[in-house]
Coordinates of C-alpha atoms and ligand atoms in Angstrom, one line a residue:
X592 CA -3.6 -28.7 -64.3
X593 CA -4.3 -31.6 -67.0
X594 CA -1.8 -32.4 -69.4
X595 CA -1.8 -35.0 -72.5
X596 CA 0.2 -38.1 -72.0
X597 CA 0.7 -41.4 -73.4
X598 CA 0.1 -43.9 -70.5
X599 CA 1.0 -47.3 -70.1
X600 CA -0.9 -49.6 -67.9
X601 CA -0.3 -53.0 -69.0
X602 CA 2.4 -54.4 -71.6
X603 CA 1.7 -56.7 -74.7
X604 CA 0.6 -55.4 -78.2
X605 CA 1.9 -51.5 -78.7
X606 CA -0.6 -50.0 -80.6
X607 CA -3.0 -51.9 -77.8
X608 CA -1.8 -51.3 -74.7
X609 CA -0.5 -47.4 -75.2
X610 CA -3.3 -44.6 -74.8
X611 CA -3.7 -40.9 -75.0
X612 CA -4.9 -39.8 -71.0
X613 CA -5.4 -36.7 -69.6
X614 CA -3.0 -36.9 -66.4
X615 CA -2.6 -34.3 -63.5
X616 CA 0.8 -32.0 -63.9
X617 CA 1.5 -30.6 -60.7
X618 CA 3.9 -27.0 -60.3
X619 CA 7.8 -27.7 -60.6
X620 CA 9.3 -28.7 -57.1
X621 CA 13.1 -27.7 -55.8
X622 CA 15.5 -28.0 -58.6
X623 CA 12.5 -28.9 -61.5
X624 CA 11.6 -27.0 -64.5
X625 CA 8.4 -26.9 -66.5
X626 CA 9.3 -28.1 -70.0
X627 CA 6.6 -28.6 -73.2
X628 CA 7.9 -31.2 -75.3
X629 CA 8.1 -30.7 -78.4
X630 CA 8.8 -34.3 -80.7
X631 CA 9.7 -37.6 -79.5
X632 CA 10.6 -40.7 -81.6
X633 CA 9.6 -44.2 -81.8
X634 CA 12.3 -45.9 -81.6
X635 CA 12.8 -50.0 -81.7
X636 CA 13.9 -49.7 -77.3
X637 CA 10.4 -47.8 -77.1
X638 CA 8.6 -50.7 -79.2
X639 CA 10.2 -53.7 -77.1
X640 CA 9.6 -51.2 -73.6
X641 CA 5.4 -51.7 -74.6
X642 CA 6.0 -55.2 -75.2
X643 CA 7.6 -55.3 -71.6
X644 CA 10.6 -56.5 -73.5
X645 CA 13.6 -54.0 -72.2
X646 CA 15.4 -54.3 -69.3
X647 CA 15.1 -50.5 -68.4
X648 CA 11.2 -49.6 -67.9
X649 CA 9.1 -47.0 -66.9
X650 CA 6.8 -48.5 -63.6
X651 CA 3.4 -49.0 -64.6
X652 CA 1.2 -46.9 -64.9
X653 CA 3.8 -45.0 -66.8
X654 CA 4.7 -43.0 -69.5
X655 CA 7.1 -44.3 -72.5
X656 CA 9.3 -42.6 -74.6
X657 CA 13.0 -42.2 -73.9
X658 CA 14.5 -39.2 -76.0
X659 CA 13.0 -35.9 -76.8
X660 CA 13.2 -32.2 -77.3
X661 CA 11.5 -29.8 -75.3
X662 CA 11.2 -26.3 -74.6
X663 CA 11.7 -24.4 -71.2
X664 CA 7.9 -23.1 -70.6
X665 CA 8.4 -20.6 -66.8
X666 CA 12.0 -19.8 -66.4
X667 CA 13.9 -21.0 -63.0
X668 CA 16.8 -22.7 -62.1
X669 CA 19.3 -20.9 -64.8
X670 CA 17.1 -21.5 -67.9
X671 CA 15.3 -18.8 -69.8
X672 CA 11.4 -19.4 -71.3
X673 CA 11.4 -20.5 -74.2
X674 CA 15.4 -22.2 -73.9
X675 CA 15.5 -25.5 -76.4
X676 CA 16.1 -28.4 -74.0
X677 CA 17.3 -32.2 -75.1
X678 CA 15.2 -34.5 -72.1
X679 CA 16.9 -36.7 -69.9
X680 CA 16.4 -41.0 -70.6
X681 CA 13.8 -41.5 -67.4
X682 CA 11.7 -38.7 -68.1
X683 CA 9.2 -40.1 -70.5
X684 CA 9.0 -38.0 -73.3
X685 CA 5.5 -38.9 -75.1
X686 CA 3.6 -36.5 -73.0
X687 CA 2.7 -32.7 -73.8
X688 CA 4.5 -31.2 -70.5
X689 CA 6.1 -32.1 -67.7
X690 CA 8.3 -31.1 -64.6
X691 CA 12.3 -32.4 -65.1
X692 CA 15.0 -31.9 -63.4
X693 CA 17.3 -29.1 -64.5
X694 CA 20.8 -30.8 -63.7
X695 CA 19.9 -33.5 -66.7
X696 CA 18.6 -30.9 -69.2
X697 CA 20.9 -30.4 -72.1
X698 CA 20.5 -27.1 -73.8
X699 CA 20.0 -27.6 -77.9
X700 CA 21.4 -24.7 -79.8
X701 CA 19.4 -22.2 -82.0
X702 CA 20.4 -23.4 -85.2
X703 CA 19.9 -27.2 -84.4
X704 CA 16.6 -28.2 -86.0
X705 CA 14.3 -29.3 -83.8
X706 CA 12.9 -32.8 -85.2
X707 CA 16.7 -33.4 -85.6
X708 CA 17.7 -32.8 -82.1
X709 CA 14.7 -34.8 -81.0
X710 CA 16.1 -38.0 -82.7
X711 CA 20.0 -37.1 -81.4
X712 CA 20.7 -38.8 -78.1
X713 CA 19.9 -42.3 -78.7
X714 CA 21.1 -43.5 -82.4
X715 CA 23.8 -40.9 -84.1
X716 CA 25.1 -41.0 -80.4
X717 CA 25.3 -45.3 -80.7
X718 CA 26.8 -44.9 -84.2
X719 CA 29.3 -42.3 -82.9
X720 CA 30.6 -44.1 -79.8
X721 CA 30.8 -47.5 -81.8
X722 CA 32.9 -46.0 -84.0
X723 CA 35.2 -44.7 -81.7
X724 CA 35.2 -47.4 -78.7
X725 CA 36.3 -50.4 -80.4
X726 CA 38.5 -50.4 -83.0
X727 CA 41.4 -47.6 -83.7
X728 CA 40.1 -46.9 -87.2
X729 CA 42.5 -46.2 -90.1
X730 CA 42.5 -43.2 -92.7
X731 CA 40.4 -45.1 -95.2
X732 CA 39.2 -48.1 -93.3
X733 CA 36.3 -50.3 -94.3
X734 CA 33.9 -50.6 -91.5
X735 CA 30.8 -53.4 -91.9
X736 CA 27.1 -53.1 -90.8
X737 CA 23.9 -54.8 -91.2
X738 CA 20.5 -52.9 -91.0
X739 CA 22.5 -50.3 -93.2
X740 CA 18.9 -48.3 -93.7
X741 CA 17.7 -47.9 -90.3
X742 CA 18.5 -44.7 -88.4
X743 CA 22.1 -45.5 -86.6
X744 CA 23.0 -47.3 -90.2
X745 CA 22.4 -43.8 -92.2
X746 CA 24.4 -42.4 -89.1
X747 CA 27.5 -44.6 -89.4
X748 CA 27.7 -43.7 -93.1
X749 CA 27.4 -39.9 -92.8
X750 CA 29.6 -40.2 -90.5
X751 CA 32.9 -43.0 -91.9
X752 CA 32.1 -40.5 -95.2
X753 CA 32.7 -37.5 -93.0
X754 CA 35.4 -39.1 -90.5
X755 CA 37.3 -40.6 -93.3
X756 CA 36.2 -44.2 -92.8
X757 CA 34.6 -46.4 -95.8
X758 CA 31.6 -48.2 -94.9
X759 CA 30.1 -51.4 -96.4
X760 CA 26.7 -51.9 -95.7
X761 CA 24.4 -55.1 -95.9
X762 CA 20.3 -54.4 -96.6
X763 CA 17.7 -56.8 -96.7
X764 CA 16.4 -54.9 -99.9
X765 CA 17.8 -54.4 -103.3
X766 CA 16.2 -51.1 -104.1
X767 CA 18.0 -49.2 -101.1
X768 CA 21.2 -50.3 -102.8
X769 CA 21.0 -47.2 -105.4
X770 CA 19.6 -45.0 -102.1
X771 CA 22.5 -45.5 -99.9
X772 CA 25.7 -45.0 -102.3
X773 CA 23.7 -41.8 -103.1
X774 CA 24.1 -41.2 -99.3
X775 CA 27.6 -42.1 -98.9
X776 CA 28.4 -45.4 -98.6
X777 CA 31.0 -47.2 -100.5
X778 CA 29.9 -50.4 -101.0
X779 CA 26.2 -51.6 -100.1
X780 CA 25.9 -55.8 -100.5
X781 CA 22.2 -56.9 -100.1
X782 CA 22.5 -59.5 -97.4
X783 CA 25.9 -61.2 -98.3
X784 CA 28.6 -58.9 -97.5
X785 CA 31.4 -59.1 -100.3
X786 CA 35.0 -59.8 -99.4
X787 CA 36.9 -57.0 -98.0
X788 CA 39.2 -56.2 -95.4
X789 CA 37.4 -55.3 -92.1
X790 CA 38.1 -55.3 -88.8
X791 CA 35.1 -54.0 -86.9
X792 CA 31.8 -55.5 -88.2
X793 CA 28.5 -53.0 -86.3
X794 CA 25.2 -56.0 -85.8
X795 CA 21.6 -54.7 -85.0
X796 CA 20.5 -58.0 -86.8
X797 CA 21.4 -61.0 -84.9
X798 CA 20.8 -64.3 -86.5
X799 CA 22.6 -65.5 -89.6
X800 CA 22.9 -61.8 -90.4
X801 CA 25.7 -61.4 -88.1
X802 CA 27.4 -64.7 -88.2
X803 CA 27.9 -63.9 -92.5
X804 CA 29.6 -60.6 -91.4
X805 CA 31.6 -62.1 -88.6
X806 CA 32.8 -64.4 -91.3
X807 CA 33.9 -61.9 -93.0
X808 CA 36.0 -60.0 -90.3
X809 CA 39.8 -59.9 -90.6
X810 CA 41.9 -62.2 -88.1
X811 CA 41.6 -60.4 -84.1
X812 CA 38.4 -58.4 -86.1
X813 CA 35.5 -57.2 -83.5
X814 CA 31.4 -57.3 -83.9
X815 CA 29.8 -55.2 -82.2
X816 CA 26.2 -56.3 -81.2
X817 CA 23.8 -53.5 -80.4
X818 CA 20.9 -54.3 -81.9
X819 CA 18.7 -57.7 -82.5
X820 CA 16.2 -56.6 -85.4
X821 CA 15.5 -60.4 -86.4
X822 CA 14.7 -61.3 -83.0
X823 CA 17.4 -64.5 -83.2
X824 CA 20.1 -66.0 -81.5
X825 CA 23.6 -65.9 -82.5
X826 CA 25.1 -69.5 -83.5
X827 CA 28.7 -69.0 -83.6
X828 CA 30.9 -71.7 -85.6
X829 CA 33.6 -72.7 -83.2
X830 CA 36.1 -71.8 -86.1
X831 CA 35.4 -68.0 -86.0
X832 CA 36.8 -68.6 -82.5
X833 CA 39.6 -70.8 -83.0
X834 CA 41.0 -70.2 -86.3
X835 CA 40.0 -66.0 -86.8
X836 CA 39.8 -64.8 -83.1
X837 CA 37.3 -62.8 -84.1
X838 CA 35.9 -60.7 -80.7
X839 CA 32.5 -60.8 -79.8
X840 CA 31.5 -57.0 -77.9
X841 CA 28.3 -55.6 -77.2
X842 CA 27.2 -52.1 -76.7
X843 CA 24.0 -50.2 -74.9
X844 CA 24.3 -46.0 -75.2
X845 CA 22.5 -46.6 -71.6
X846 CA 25.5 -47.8 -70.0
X847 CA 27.4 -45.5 -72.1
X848 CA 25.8 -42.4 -70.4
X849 CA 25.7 -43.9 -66.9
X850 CA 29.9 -44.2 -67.0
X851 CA 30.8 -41.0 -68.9
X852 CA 31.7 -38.4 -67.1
X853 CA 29.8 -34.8 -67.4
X854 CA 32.6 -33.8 -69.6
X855 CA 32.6 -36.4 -72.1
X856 CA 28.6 -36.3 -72.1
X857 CA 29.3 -32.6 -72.9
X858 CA 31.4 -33.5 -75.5
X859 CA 29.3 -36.1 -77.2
X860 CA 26.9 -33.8 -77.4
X861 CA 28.7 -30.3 -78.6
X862 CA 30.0 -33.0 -81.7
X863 CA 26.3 -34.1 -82.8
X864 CA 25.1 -30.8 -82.5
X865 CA 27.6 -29.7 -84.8
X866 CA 27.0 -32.7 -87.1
X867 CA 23.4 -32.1 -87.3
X868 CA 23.8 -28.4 -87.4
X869 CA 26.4 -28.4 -90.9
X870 CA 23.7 -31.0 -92.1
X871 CA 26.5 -33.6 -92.3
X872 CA 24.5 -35.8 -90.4
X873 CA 20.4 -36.1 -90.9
X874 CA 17.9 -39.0 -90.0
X875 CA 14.7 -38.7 -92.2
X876 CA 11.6 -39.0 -91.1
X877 CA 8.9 -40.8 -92.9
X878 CA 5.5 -39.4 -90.9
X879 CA 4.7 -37.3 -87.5
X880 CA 1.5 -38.0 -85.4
X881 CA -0.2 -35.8 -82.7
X882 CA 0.0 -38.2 -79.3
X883 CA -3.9 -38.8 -80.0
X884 CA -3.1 -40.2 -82.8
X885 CA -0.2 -42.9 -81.2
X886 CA -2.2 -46.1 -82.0
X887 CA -1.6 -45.2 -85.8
X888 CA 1.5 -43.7 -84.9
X889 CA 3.0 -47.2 -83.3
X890 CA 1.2 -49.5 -86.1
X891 CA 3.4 -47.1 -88.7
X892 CA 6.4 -47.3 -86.4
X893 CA 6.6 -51.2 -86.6
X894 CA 6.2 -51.6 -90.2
X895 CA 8.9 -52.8 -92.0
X896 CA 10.3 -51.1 -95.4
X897 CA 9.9 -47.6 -93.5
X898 CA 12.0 -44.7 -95.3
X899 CA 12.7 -43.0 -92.2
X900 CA 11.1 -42.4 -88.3
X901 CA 7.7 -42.0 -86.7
X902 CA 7.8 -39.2 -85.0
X903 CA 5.3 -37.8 -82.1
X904 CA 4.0 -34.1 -82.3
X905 CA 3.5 -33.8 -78.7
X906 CA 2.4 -30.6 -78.3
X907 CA 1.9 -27.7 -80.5
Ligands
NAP1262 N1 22.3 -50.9 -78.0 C1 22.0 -49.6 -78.1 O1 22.4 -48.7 -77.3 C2 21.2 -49.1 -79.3 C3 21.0 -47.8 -79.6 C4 20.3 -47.4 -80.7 C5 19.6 -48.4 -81.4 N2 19.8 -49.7 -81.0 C6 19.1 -50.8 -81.8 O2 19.6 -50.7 -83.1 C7 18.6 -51.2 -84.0 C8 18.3 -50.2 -85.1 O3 17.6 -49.1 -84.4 P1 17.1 -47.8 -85.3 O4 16.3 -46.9 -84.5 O5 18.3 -47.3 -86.0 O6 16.2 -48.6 -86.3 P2 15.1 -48.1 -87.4 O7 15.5 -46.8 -87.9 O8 13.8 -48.2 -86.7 O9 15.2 -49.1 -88.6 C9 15.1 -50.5 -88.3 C10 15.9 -51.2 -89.4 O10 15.9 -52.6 -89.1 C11 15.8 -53.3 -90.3 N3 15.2 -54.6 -89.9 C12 14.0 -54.8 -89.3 N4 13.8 -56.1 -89.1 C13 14.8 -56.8 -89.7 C14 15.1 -58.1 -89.9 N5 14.3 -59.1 -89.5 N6 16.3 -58.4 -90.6 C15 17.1 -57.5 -91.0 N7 16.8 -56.1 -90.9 C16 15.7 -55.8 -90.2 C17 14.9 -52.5 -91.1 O11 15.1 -52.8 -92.5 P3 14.1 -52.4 -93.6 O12 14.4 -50.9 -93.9 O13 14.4 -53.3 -94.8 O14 12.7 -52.5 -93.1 C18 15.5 -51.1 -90.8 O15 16.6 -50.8 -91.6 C19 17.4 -51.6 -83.1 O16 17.5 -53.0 -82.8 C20 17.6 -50.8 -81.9 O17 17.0 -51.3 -80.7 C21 20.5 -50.1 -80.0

């Protein structure tokens, strides 16, 4: 049986090197289920995996895409047709079908929306553990990031309003200012952060971005680097070092997944669900493309001033 898949020869320009193919699906083997996919983002990891850029790769020829909702097509191996399914990091998700795995299926409750859970493993998870892994966080703390607009940014505010934290936010642009204390935030700089007192600082910048906020960390403070947006190096003044102490940690939700335990995987999971499922989390989207439409779909992903994420269609 053919199938529609995004396939990826070659790396170098995204909306270049990725094209819609008609590739053979064979029948489920021991322990696989047949799963239609439903949406996948395209996230910044996806972007740099085209360019060849990310450490963790598909094999080429392969197909991209590494988060993704699904649903269960022939039943086997303790899911019912037509059972909502979350798909597992390797699998690949900017195809129309495929055969996964059952053991690394995630079941997505009814009243999850779709497009929603689609968009769940990768950033609200990042904003969730950063918020948890670092710092013990006060009633009423102040908590800094950059990028305050892009999808784990809007995550970590729902979720400091929700949690009880205050979050200051730094934006490269002064109309999301009004846009984002609407949202939650408490105090939104565009990119100077204002004085206050913080002692974990969350960086998907890089560059000058994240020295000004690690400037502006308490004494002992951490900054948390997950992210490198402006594509530049960190210069760190000896005296952020010496004199403030500040810590420098990073974090990958890879690695995250690869040392939790089932349980705590479980956990993550239940807790987003029922973020996303109260509405108390929510990552907008600002356009969906079918997969034969992913040259467009990767040109829109990579433009800057976006008010939300491109998703994929991938099957009807
Ligand atoms: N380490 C991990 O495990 C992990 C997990 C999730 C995400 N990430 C990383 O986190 C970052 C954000 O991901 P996302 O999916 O949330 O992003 P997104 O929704 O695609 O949004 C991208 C954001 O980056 C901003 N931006 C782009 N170029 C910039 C620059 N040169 N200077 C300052 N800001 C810039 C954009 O600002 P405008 O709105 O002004 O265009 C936008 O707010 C990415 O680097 C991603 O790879 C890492």
């Amino acid at each position: 049986m053919k199938t529609k898949a995004i396939l990826l020869s070659e790396h170098g320009e995204p909306a270049t090197v990725a094209r819609c193919c008609e590739v053979e699906l064979s029948p489920p083997g021991p322990g696989e289920v047949r799963v239609r996919v439903l949406f996948a983002p395209i996230n910044p990891a996806d972007i740099n995996v085209l360019e060849g850029k990310y450490p963790v790769r598909p094999e080429l020829p392969g197909i991209p895409g590494v988060e993704g909702v699904g649903v269960v097509e022939e039943s086997g191996e303790g899911f019912a047709a037509g059972t909502r399914v979350l798909l597992p990091h390797r699998f690949g998700t900017w195809r129309e079908a495929g055969n996964v795995c059952a053991a690394e299926l995630v079941r997505v409750p009814d009243d999850v929306p779709l497009a929603q859970a689609a968009m769940v493993r990768i950033n609200p998870a990042t904003a969730l553990c950063m918020l948890r892994e670092f710092v013990r966080l006060e009633p009423n703390e102040w908590v800094l990031q950059n990028a305050a607009n892009s999808a784990v940014g809007r995550c970590v505010i729902q979720m400091c309003r929700h949690y009880g934290w205050r979050s200051a936010n730094v934006v490269r642009r002064a109309e999301l200012v009004d846009e984002l204390l609407a949202e939650g935030a408490d105090a939104v700089f565009v990119d100077k952060p204002g004085e206050l007192p913080v002692r974990l600082a969350l960086n998907a910048v890089g560059g000058d971005s994240a020295v000004r906020m690690a400037g502006r960390l308490a004494e002992g403070g951490t900054i948390v680097t997950y992210g490198a947006m402006a594509r530049q190096p960190l210069k760190v003044p000896n005296g952020l070092l010496i004199f403030n102490d500040i810590v420098w940690r990073g974090f990958w939700v890879t690695r995250w997944y690869a040392r939790a335990s089932a349980e705590e995987r479980a956990a993550l999971f239940d807790e987003l669900f029922d973020l996303l499922r109260k509405g108390i989390i929510s990552t907008p989207v600002e356009a969906t493309y079918p997969l034969t439409e992913i040259a467009q779909a990767l040109t829109h992903a990579q433009q800057a001033k976006r008010a939300g994420k491109v998703l994929l269609r991938c099957s009807e």
